[in-house]
Tab-separated table of C-alpha atoms in Angstrom:
chain	number	residue	atom	x	y	z
U	1	MET	CA	136.897	30.222	114.666
U	2	ASN	CA	138.340	33.557	115.774
U	3	VAL	CA	140.898	33.602	112.942
U	4	HIS	CA	138.143	32.759	110.455
U	5	ASP	CA	135.959	35.605	111.774
U	6	SER	CA	138.910	37.991	111.463
U	7	GLU	CA	139.247	37.026	107.803
U	8	ARG	CA	135.542	37.752	107.356
U	9	ILE	CA	135.876	41.174	109.011
U	10	ALA	CA	138.841	42.006	106.762
U	11	GLY	CA	136.809	40.954	103.736
U	12	ILE	CA	133.813	43.042	104.755
U	13	LEU	CA	135.942	46.159	105.212
U	14	SER	CA	137.814	45.550	101.938
U	15	GLU	CA	134.518	45.372	100.063
U	16	VAL	CA	133.599	48.900	101.156
U	17	GLY	CA	136.960	50.400	100.243
U	18	TYR	CA	139.258	49.921	103.218
U	19	GLU	CA	142.805	48.673	102.668
U	20	ALA	CA	144.922	46.751	105.164
U	21	SER	CA	147.447	48.881	107.065
U	22	ASN	CA	150.912	47.634	107.955
U	23	SER	CA	151.011	49.725	111.107
U	24	ILE	CA	148.529	50.345	113.880
U	25	ASP	CA	149.987	53.866	114.180
U	26	THR	CA	148.718	54.877	110.731
U	27	ALA	CA	145.446	52.928	110.598
U	28	ASP	CA	142.153	54.805	110.252
U	29	VAL	CA	140.279	51.861	111.798
U	30	VAL	CA	141.607	49.377	114.338
U	31	VAL	CA	139.558	46.219	114.897
U	32	LEU	CA	140.079	44.066	117.979
U	33	ASN	CA	138.375	40.725	117.334
U	34	THR	CA	138.103	39.130	120.737
U	35	CYS	CA	137.937	35.695	122.353
U	36	CYS	CA	136.618	34.938	125.828
U	37	ILE	CA	137.542	31.284	126.329
U	38	ARG	CA	140.073	32.195	129.042
U	39	GLU	CA	140.383	35.062	131.492
U	40	ASN	CA	143.684	36.385	130.126
U	41	ALA	CA	141.823	37.327	126.925
U	42	ASP	CA	139.823	39.887	128.940
U	43	ASN	CA	142.991	41.347	130.396
U	44	LYS	CA	144.636	41.449	126.991
U	45	LEU	CA	141.690	43.334	125.469
U	46	TYR	CA	141.609	46.099	128.052
U	47	GLY	CA	145.401	46.359	128.033
U	48	ASN	CA	145.357	46.877	124.266
U	49	LEU	CA	142.510	49.359	124.555
U	50	GLY	CA	144.557	51.337	127.064
U	51	HIS	CA	147.381	51.617	124.529
U	52	LEU	CA	144.930	52.649	121.817
U	53	SER	CA	143.489	55.361	124.076
U	54	ALA	CA	146.794	57.235	124.015
U	55	LEU	CA	147.099	56.717	120.268
U	56	LYS	CA	143.581	57.995	119.658
U	57	ALA	CA	144.275	61.077	121.754
U	58	GLU	CA	147.027	61.922	119.257
U	59	ARG	CA	144.860	61.005	116.243
U	60	PRO	CA	141.186	61.750	117.113
U	61	GLY	CA	139.975	60.623	113.691
U	62	MET	CA	141.005	57.030	114.273
U	63	LYS	CA	138.122	54.653	115.016
U	64	ILE	CA	138.262	51.597	117.272
U	65	VAL	CA	136.055	48.537	116.791
U	66	VAL	CA	135.674	45.770	119.399
U	67	ALA	CA	134.096	42.641	117.937
U	68	GLY	CA	133.735	38.961	118.753
U	69	CYS	CA	133.025	36.873	121.809
U	70	LEU	CA	134.059	39.306	124.540
U	71	ALA	CA	131.951	41.992	122.907
U	72	GLN	CA	129.004	39.572	122.808
U	73	LYS	CA	129.536	38.628	126.464
U	74	ASP	CA	130.210	42.062	127.945
U	75	LYS	CA	128.125	44.212	125.561
U	76	GLU	CA	127.753	47.695	127.113
U	77	LEU	CA	130.555	46.984	129.625
U	78	VAL	CA	133.190	47.404	126.909
U	79	ALA	CA	132.022	50.941	126.141
U	80	LYS	CA	131.737	51.705	129.852
U	81	LYS	CA	135.321	50.627	130.557
U	82	ALA	CA	136.655	52.217	127.363
U	83	PRO	CA	134.354	55.119	126.414
U	84	TYR	CA	136.612	56.079	123.503
U	85	VAL	CA	135.664	52.895	121.605
U	86	ASP	CA	133.585	53.737	118.520
U	87	VAL	CA	131.912	50.408	117.673
U	88	VAL	CA	131.062	47.328	119.747
U	89	VAL	CA	129.599	44.452	117.754
U	90	GLY	CA	128.717	40.872	118.698
U	91	THR	CA	129.553	37.538	117.098
U	92	PHE	CA	126.393	37.491	114.959
U	93	ASN	CA	126.683	41.024	113.553
U	94	LEU	CA	129.946	41.154	111.625
U	95	SER	CA	128.246	42.309	108.426
U	96	SER	CA	127.026	45.439	110.271
U	97	ILE	CA	130.523	46.795	110.948
U	98	PRO	CA	130.713	49.187	107.919
U	99	ASP	CA	127.305	50.704	108.721
U	100	LEU	CA	128.180	51.110	112.403
U	101	LEU	CA	131.477	52.775	111.450
U	102	SER	CA	129.679	55.238	109.175
U	103	ARG	CA	127.360	56.209	112.043
U	104	ALA	CA	130.088	56.521	114.677
U	105	ASP	CA	130.741	60.203	115.335
U	106	GLY	CA	132.817	59.966	118.506
U	107	SER	CA	130.018	60.971	120.867
U	108	LYS	CA	129.240	57.417	121.961
U	109	ALA	CA	129.878	53.852	120.900
U	110	GLU	CA	127.644	52.438	118.177
U	111	MET	CA	126.553	48.975	119.337
U	112	GLU	CA	124.678	46.069	117.801
U	113	PHE	CA	124.041	42.556	119.096
U	114	LEU	CA	121.881	39.625	118.115
U	115	ASP	CA	120.982	36.757	120.422
U	116	ALA	CA	121.179	34.123	117.687
U	117	PRO	CA	122.998	33.616	114.368
U	118	LYS	CA	121.638	35.108	111.207
U	119	GLU	CA	120.412	32.688	108.571
U	120	TYR	CA	123.343	30.951	106.966
U	121	ASP	CA	122.160	32.122	103.557
U	122	GLU	CA	123.272	35.593	104.637
U	123	VAL	CA	126.280	34.622	106.741
U	124	SER	CA	127.857	32.523	103.995
U	125	SER	CA	127.676	35.400	101.510
U	126	ILE	CA	129.967	37.598	103.604
U	127	ALA	CA	133.212	38.477	101.852
U	128	MET	CA	136.461	36.867	102.958
U	129	LYS	CA	140.052	38.131	102.942
U	130	ARG	CA	142.065	35.012	103.630
U	131	GLU	CA	145.553	35.077	105.122
U	132	SER	CA	146.770	32.143	103.029
U	133	SER	CA	146.422	31.536	99.291
U	134	ILE	CA	146.766	27.750	99.629
U	135	SER	CA	144.863	26.921	102.828
U	136	ALA	CA	141.403	28.054	103.868
U	137	TRP	CA	139.023	27.776	106.794
U	138	VAL	CA	135.513	26.782	105.706
U	139	SER	CA	132.755	27.327	108.252
U	140	ILE	CA	130.172	24.526	108.361
U	141	GLN	CA	128.207	25.531	111.479
U	142	THR	CA	127.955	28.104	114.228
U	143	GLY	CA	127.110	27.643	117.885
U	144	CYS	CA	127.070	24.644	120.189
U	145	ASN	CA	124.329	22.584	121.855
U	146	ASN	CA	126.536	21.126	124.585
U	147	SER	CA	126.612	22.348	128.178
U	148	CYS	CA	130.186	21.764	129.326
U	149	ALA	CA	130.540	23.286	132.801
U	150	PHE	CA	133.700	25.256	131.964
U	151	CYS	CA	132.738	26.572	128.532
U	152	ILE	CA	131.246	29.941	127.661
U	153	VAL	CA	130.917	29.255	123.914
U	154	PRO	CA	127.156	28.449	123.858
U	155	SER	CA	126.308	31.763	125.500
U	156	VAL	CA	128.360	33.845	123.031
U	157	ARG	CA	127.960	31.711	119.874
U	158	GLY	CA	124.393	30.488	120.374
U	159	LYS	CA	122.793	27.163	119.500
U	160	GLU	CA	124.050	25.000	116.651
U	161	VAL	CA	123.067	26.191	113.206
U	162	SER	CA	124.352	24.090	110.308
U	163	ARG	CA	125.132	25.625	106.972
U	164	PRO	CA	123.432	24.110	103.879
U	165	PHE	CA	125.408	21.096	102.637
U	166	GLN	CA	125.730	22.155	99.002
U	167	ASP	CA	126.722	25.728	99.913
U	168	ILE	CA	129.775	24.322	101.687
U	169	VAL	CA	130.734	22.096	98.760
U	170	ASP	CA	130.258	24.981	96.316
U	171	GLU	CA	132.515	27.228	98.401
U	172	VAL	CA	135.217	24.547	98.414
U	173	ARG	CA	134.938	24.259	94.618
U	174	LEU	CA	135.437	28.014	94.273
U	175	LEU	CA	138.440	27.839	96.586
U	176	ALA	CA	139.957	25.009	94.539
U	177	ARG	CA	139.555	27.041	91.353
U	178	SER	CA	141.410	29.943	92.998
U	179	GLY	CA	144.393	27.725	93.856
U	180	VAL	CA	143.566	26.613	97.411
U	181	ARG	CA	144.860	23.088	98.048
U	182	GLU	CA	143.875	22.540	101.675
U	183	VAL	CA	140.627	23.273	103.509
U	184	THR	CA	139.776	22.933	107.185
U	185	LEU	CA	136.100	22.420	108.007
U	186	LEU	CA	135.337	24.553	111.012
U	187	GLY	CA	132.700	24.344	113.716
U	188	GLN	CA	132.274	24.218	117.480
U	189	ASN	CA	131.251	20.545	117.279
U	190	VAL	CA	131.799	19.471	113.694
U	191	ASN	CA	130.701	15.866	114.076
U	192	SER	CA	127.171	16.958	114.963
U	193	TYR	CA	126.983	18.975	111.727
U	194	GLY	CA	123.659	18.558	109.935
U	195	ARG	CA	121.649	17.004	112.754
U	196	ASP	CA	119.523	20.156	112.933
U	197	ILE	CA	119.079	20.056	109.138
U	198	THR	CA	117.864	16.450	109.010
U	199	LEU	CA	115.533	17.101	111.956
U	200	SER	CA	113.998	20.047	110.089
U	201	LEU	CA	113.722	17.961	106.914
U	202	ARG	CA	111.910	15.172	108.743
U	203	LYS	CA	109.522	17.731	110.229
U	204	GLY	CA	108.859	19.212	106.798
U	205	GLU	CA	110.191	22.609	107.873
U	206	ILE	CA	112.468	23.013	104.836
U	207	GLU	CA	111.054	23.555	101.360
U	208	GLY	CA	112.578	23.980	97.913
U	209	ASP	CA	115.925	22.435	96.958
U	210	LEU	CA	116.256	19.742	99.619
U	211	GLU	CA	119.516	18.390	98.199
U	212	ARG	CA	121.102	21.777	98.776
U	213	TRP	CA	120.449	21.329	102.489
U	214	SER	CA	121.245	17.661	103.052
U	215	GLY	CA	123.344	16.438	100.138
U	216	GLU	CA	122.488	13.500	97.909
U	217	ARG	CA	123.385	10.574	100.206
U	218	TRP	CA	120.804	11.423	102.868
U	219	LEU	CA	118.002	11.955	100.333
U	220	LEU	CA	118.743	8.630	98.603
U	221	ASP	CA	118.661	6.680	101.861
U	222	PRO	CA	115.523	4.441	101.799
U	223	ARG	CA	114.919	5.340	105.439
U	224	PRO	CA	116.455	8.791	105.937
U	225	ARG	CA	116.745	9.329	109.672
U	226	VAL	CA	117.642	12.282	111.841
U	227	ARG	CA	121.426	12.115	111.960
U	228	PRO	CA	124.548	14.219	111.499
U	229	LEU	CA	125.741	14.683	107.939
U	230	PHE	CA	129.417	15.121	108.751
U	231	SER	CA	130.701	11.885	107.234
U	232	ASP	CA	128.746	12.658	104.041
U	233	LEU	CA	130.290	16.124	103.992
U	234	LEU	CA	133.829	14.755	104.387
U	235	ARG	CA	133.312	12.504	101.367
U	236	ALA	CA	131.811	15.297	99.260
U	237	VAL	CA	134.449	17.916	100.088
U	238	GLY	CA	137.221	15.341	99.724
U	239	SER	CA	136.087	14.581	96.173
U	240	VAL	CA	136.388	18.203	94.965
U	241	LYS	CA	138.959	18.359	92.170
U	242	GLY	CA	142.041	20.338	93.122
U	243	ILE	CA	141.683	19.868	96.886
U	244	SER	CA	144.593	17.764	98.129
U	245	ARG	CA	143.900	17.932	101.845
U	246	VAL	CA	140.818	18.159	104.041
U	247	ARG	CA	141.038	18.718	107.798
U	248	PHE	CA	138.416	19.487	110.443
U	249	THR	CA	138.200	20.942	113.921
U	250	SER	CA	136.897	20.347	116.485
U	251	PRO	CA	134.861	17.203	117.168
U	252	HIS	CA	133.354	16.130	120.488
U	253	PRO	CA	134.200	12.607	121.707
U	254	LYS	CA	130.641	11.853	122.821
U	255	ASP	CA	129.337	12.449	119.277
U	256	MET	CA	132.131	10.734	117.354
U	257	VAL	CA	130.823	7.790	115.323
U	258	ILE	CA	132.406	5.059	113.238
U	259	GLU	CA	131.009	6.581	110.017
U	260	THR	CA	133.373	9.542	110.464
U	261	PHE	CA	136.418	7.298	110.812
U	262	GLU	CA	135.307	5.314	107.765
U	263	ALA	CA	134.923	8.491	105.715
U	264	MET	CA	138.402	9.590	106.807
U	265	SER	CA	139.892	6.261	105.762
U	266	GLU	CA	138.031	5.941	102.467
U	267	THR	CA	138.414	9.552	101.240
U	268	GLU	CA	141.948	10.106	99.986
U	269	ALA	CA	142.027	13.865	100.505
U	270	VAL	CA	140.957	13.672	104.167
U	271	CYS	CA	144.102	13.891	106.277
U	272	GLU	CA	145.199	11.335	108.832
U	273	GLN	CA	144.805	13.826	111.650
U	274	LEU	CA	142.326	13.953	114.518
U	275	HIS	CA	142.021	16.610	117.205
U	276	PHE	CA	140.154	14.740	119.970
U	277	PRO	CA	139.625	16.840	123.132
U	278	LEU	CA	139.963	14.760	126.321
U	279	GLN	CA	139.820	17.607	128.901
U	280	SER	CA	140.391	15.209	131.847
U	281	GLY	CA	141.238	11.566	132.451
U	282	SER	CA	139.216	11.400	135.653
U	283	ASP	CA	135.695	10.026	135.279
U	284	ARG	CA	134.560	12.038	138.302
U	285	VAL	CA	135.910	15.267	136.825
U	286	LEU	CA	134.509	14.441	133.373
U	287	SER	CA	131.097	14.043	134.995
U	288	GLU	CA	131.470	17.386	136.803
U	289	MET	CA	132.506	18.921	133.488
U	290	ARG	CA	129.369	17.449	131.872
U	291	ARG	CA	131.363	15.998	129.024
U	292	GLY	CA	129.099	13.012	128.386
U	293	TYR	CA	131.728	10.255	128.217
U	294	SER	CA	134.059	8.293	130.496
U	295	SER	CA	137.806	7.861	130.106
U	296	ALA	CA	137.219	4.246	129.057
U	297	LYS	CA	134.762	5.323	126.361
U	298	TYR	CA	137.204	7.951	125.156
U	299	LEU	CA	140.045	5.425	124.870
U	300	GLU	CA	137.737	2.939	123.162
U	301	ARG	CA	136.855	5.447	120.433
U	302	LEU	CA	140.495	6.440	120.102
U	303	ARG	CA	141.475	2.805	119.545
U	304	LEU	CA	138.677	2.473	116.998
U	305	ALA	CA	139.902	5.545	115.120
U	306	ARG	CA	143.458	4.244	114.990
U	307	SER	CA	142.314	0.816	113.811
U	308	ILE	CA	140.364	2.312	110.900
U	309	VAL	CA	142.601	5.233	109.874
U	310	PRO	CA	146.223	4.136	109.233
U	311	ASP	CA	149.030	6.391	110.473
U	312	LEU	CA	146.589	8.603	112.364
U	313	ALA	CA	148.055	11.478	114.385
U	314	VAL	CA	145.978	12.509	117.399
U	315	SER	CA	146.125	15.726	119.409
U	316	THR	CA	143.959	16.771	122.328
U	317	ASP	CA	142.929	19.480	124.814
U	318	ILE	CA	143.392	19.010	128.575
U	319	ILE	CA	142.352	21.285	131.439
U	320	VAL	CA	144.363	21.163	134.683
U	321	GLY	CA	142.925	22.366	137.978
U	322	PHE	CA	139.193	22.062	137.308
U	323	PRO	CA	137.381	22.847	140.598
U	324	GLY	CA	137.621	19.922	142.989
U	325	GLU	CA	140.304	18.060	141.018
U	326	SER	CA	142.122	15.867	143.564
U	327	ASP	CA	145.571	14.311	143.400
U	328	GLU	CA	143.918	11.028	142.418
U	329	ASP	CA	141.921	12.739	139.687
U	330	PHE	CA	145.108	14.201	138.274
U	331	LYS	CA	146.861	10.832	138.441
U	332	ASP	CA	143.978	9.435	136.375
U	333	THR	CA	144.602	12.146	133.797
U	334	LEU	CA	148.299	11.274	133.614
U	335	ARG	CA	147.413	7.586	133.244
U	336	VAL	CA	144.984	8.205	130.384
U	337	VAL	CA	147.399	10.597	128.650
U	338	GLU	CA	150.165	8.003	128.828
U	339	GLU	CA	147.861	5.299	127.467
U	340	ALA	CA	146.517	7.547	124.706
U	341	ASN	CA	150.085	8.359	123.575
U	342	PHE	CA	149.126	11.632	121.909
U	343	ASP	CA	151.093	13.321	119.143
U	344	GLY	CA	150.563	16.607	120.927
U	345	ALA	CA	148.277	18.403	123.337
U	346	PHE	CA	147.010	21.879	124.114
U	347	THR	CA	147.180	22.044	127.905
U	348	PHE	CA	145.366	24.749	129.856
U	349	ILE	CA	145.064	25.843	133.457
U	350	PHE	CA	141.390	26.147	134.428
U	351	SER	CA	140.076	29.666	133.901
U	352	PRO	CA	136.679	30.490	135.455
U	353	ARG	CA	134.398	32.216	132.967
U	354	PRO	CA	131.480	34.273	134.345
U	355	GLY	CA	128.154	32.668	133.567
U	356	THR	CA	129.428	29.103	133.464
U	357	ARG	CA	128.628	26.443	136.045
U	358	ALA	CA	132.290	25.912	136.908
U	359	ALA	CA	132.808	29.596	137.730
U	360	GLU	CA	130.325	29.229	140.579
U	361	MET	CA	132.279	26.347	142.178
U	362	THR	CA	134.446	28.812	144.098
U	363	GLN	CA	134.647	26.667	147.244
U	364	SER	CA	136.367	23.986	145.176
U	365	PHE	CA	138.946	26.181	143.453
U	366	ILE	CA	142.467	24.749	143.774
U	367	ASP	CA	145.583	26.466	145.046
U	368	PRO	CA	147.415	27.998	142.037
U	369	GLU	CA	150.764	26.537	143.119
U	370	ILE	CA	149.312	23.017	143.141
U	371	VAL	CA	147.738	23.594	139.731
U	372	GLN	CA	151.031	24.869	138.291
U	373	THR	CA	152.892	21.801	139.594
U	374	ARG	CA	150.332	19.522	137.964
U	375	PHE	CA	150.444	21.520	134.752
U	376	ASP	CA	154.226	21.144	134.540
U	377	ALA	CA	153.990	17.398	135.191
U	378	LEU	CA	151.356	16.962	132.484
U	379	LYS	CA	153.354	18.972	129.971
U	380	GLU	CA	156.357	16.714	130.564
U	381	VAL	CA	154.312	13.556	129.906
U	382	VAL	CA	152.814	15.062	126.740
U	383	GLU	CA	156.210	16.104	125.394
U	384	VAL	CA	157.638	12.622	125.971
U	385	SER	CA	154.876	11.032	123.890
U	386	ALA	CA	155.075	13.770	121.243
U	387	LEU	CA	158.836	13.314	120.882
U	388	GLY	CA	158.418	9.543	120.639
U	389	LYS	CA	155.832	9.937	117.880
U	390	HIS	CA	158.132	12.306	115.989
U	391	GLU	CA	161.254	10.171	116.405
U	392	ALA	CA	159.353	7.268	114.842
U	393	ARG	CA	159.171	9.335	111.647
U	394	VAL	CA	162.918	9.850	111.309
U	395	GLY	CA	164.073	8.245	108.058
U	396	ARG	CA	160.651	8.397	106.452
U	397	VAL	CA	159.786	10.518	103.432
U	398	GLU	CA	156.819	12.676	104.430
U	399	GLU	CA	154.454	14.510	102.084
U	400	VAL	CA	154.806	18.195	102.998
U	401	LEU	CA	152.709	21.140	101.820
U	402	VAL	CA	155.052	24.130	101.560
U	403	GLU	CA	153.744	27.131	103.542
U	404	GLY	CA	156.606	29.624	103.445
U	405	SER	CA	159.694	30.763	105.322
U	406	SER	CA	160.245	29.777	108.934
U	407	LYS	CA	159.379	32.534	111.400
U	408	ARG	CA	162.725	32.174	113.149
U	409	ASP	CA	165.022	31.694	110.144
U	410	SER	CA	164.001	33.120	106.786
U	411	SER	CA	166.535	30.912	104.959
U	412	VAL	CA	164.568	27.853	106.076
U	413	LEU	CA	161.236	26.816	104.596
U	414	SER	CA	158.420	25.237	106.585
U	415	GLY	CA	155.410	23.131	105.760
U	416	ARG	CA	153.097	20.531	107.224
U	417	THR	CA	152.558	16.851	106.702
U	418	ARG	CA	149.161	15.246	106.272
U	419	GLN	CA	149.302	14.548	110.019
U	420	ASN	CA	149.751	18.318	110.582
U	421	LYS	CA	153.364	17.924	111.701
U	422	LEU	CA	155.452	21.071	111.257
U	423	VAL	CA	158.534	20.345	109.128
U	424	HIS	CA	161.520	22.667	108.612
U	425	PHE	CA	163.918	22.193	105.676
U	426	VAL	CA	166.497	24.108	103.662
U	427	PRO	CA	165.541	24.124	99.965
U	428	PRO	CA	168.204	22.857	97.533
U	429	SER	CA	169.964	25.651	95.650
U	430	ASP	CA	168.949	24.163	92.297
U	431	LEU	CA	165.254	23.802	93.139
U	432	GLU	CA	162.743	26.654	93.160
U	433	LEU	CA	159.922	25.977	95.581
U	434	SER	CA	156.668	27.891	95.899
U	435	GLU	CA	153.926	28.193	98.484
U	436	GLY	CA	151.493	25.370	97.829
U	437	ASP	CA	154.021	22.898	96.409
U	438	LEU	CA	153.588	19.321	97.625
U	439	ILE	CA	157.025	17.834	98.184
U	440	GLY	CA	158.572	14.754	99.736
U	441	VAL	CA	160.854	15.514	102.686
U	442	ARG	CA	163.104	12.861	104.198
U	443	ILE	CA	163.008	13.376	107.974
U	444	GLY	CA	166.422	13.609	109.577
U	445	SER	CA	165.715	14.716	113.139
U	446	ALA	CA	162.827	15.248	115.523
U	447	ALA	CA	161.804	17.519	118.393
U	448	PRO	CA	158.566	17.476	120.427
U	449	HIS	CA	156.948	20.223	118.313
U	450	PHE	CA	158.543	19.904	114.863
U	451	LEU	CA	160.568	17.785	112.441
U	452	ARG	CA	163.593	18.618	110.289
U	453	GLY	CA	164.518	17.085	106.968
U	454	GLU	CA	165.814	17.379	103.423
U	455	VAL	CA	163.836	17.701	100.208
U	456	ASP	CA	163.596	14.329	98.472
U	457	ARG	CA	161.375	15.187	95.505
U	458	VAL	CA	158.601	17.442	94.207
U	459	ILE	CA	155.261	15.639	94.172
U	460	SER	CA	153.034	18.276	92.553
U	461	ARG	CA	152.708	22.005	91.965
U	462	PRO	CA	149.641	24.222	92.468
U	463	ARG	CA	147.924	25.674	89.421
U	464	VAL	CA	148.350	29.149	90.918
U	465	ARG	CA	151.940	29.547	92.056
U	466	GLN	CA	153.100	31.869	94.843
U	467	SER	CA	156.847	32.497	94.983
U	468	ILE	CA	158.677	32.602	98.315
U	469	ALA	CA	161.375	35.204	98.931
U	470	LEU	CA	164.286	33.609	100.785
U	471	LYS	CA	166.940	35.570	102.642
U	472	PRO	CA	170.426	34.277	103.339
C-alpha cells in the first residue's frame, strides 16, 4: 500500500510540472512517505529528517514533505519535532500536496488531514507514476474494519471503503493497453472487498449505474445478498485481454471463502499464489490478538485452498513475542508452521504501536532476549520448509516473467514465476530478452529465497517491449 501511495504522489507531482531527481542533494522537493506498522519506522523517519535538516540549511529553498501513515498518526507532532518540515499531509490527502507546497513559505508547516477517505470517484482519478512498465498495483479498497490488537492500520487508514467494481476493471483494461502484463489487487483486507457496496445497494443508498458499483454477476443473481464481491472481481480482472497474471494482497483468514479459491482455480490469469497471514499458531494468542479464527480453522482453510488450487504457493506473516506469549504458545506456533509447510514467511518481532490494545499490555511484555531466541528458531523452521518447497521445483520448467537485471549481478536477469518465486538466470548470448517477456526457465538449483535456472524457451512477448541493458 505504501509503495502504491508513493507512485500516486509521484504522479501528482509530475502532473503539475515536477520531474524526478536522481539525487536527494539536488532535489527541490523531498517527500518522505511514511509507514507506522512498526516502531523502527518512526525512528527511521526522524533519523532521515535529521539528515535533511543539515541539507536544508545549505539549500534553504528545498522543501520537505512528510506524508502517509506516520503523518496521519502523529499530525502536529511531526512539525513540532522537525520544525523545518514544510508540508505534513495524511493518508487521505495526497491530492492536496501540490497546493500545500505552493502555500509553504518556510514560516511554518502547511498541514492537512482528513479523518476518512475521500470518495473513490476522486481518489481513483489521481495520476500515477508507476515504477514498473509491466507490473502494476491496482487499489480496490482503502481502510480496514477489523480490530486486531496489534494493528494501527484502522486508525490511520480508516474504515473500509470499496472502489466501484467497473472502475477497477476499466483501470486494468487501460493498463493492459499500455503494456502491463501483471496486476496486483491491493487492499487491507481484499477478500472483504465489496461488502460495503452490496450493503449500500440493498439499502437503496446507491443510485445511477448500479453495474458500475457491483459488476454484472451480483445484479443478475436472483437473490442478490449482502456479500463481498472479491471472487467476482478476480474473474472480471482475470478476463481482461492482455493481462497474463493477477495477484492480490492481503486477505484475512477469517473472511476467506471457498468462492475465492474457486475463482483462483477457474480463472487462468489468476496466479497460484496466496499470502495467508497466520500471525500466531497459539489459539490463546490468536484470541488475544482478536484475529477471529483458531489455528485449526486456519489449517482447514489452507487445506481447502490447496485442494482447489493446484500447485499453490503459500506465504504468511507471523509475529513473535506478542504480550503474554508463553513457551507453550510459541511451541504451538512452531507446530502450526511445520504443519502448514509454507513457501515463505514474513516474520516480525512484536512492536507496540501507540493507540492499539496490545501497546497497553505492558505488564505482559516479554524479555527481548527470549523473543530474539524464539524469532531465530522460527526463522530456521520457515527456511527449512521454504528450501524444501524450492528443491521440489528443481528440474521443472517454470513460467517466468522477466523483470530486469539482478540487483547483485547485472549480468544476470531475474523474474518471477506464477507462484511469485524469484528466479535468477543468465540469458543465452543468442537470445535478446526484454522486460515483460514470458519465458520458460528450467530450474537447476534452489535456495530458501530464490531459484536458479537456464532459459528453455520464449513463451510470449509483450506488445510494448522494454529492452534490458546487461553489463558483463
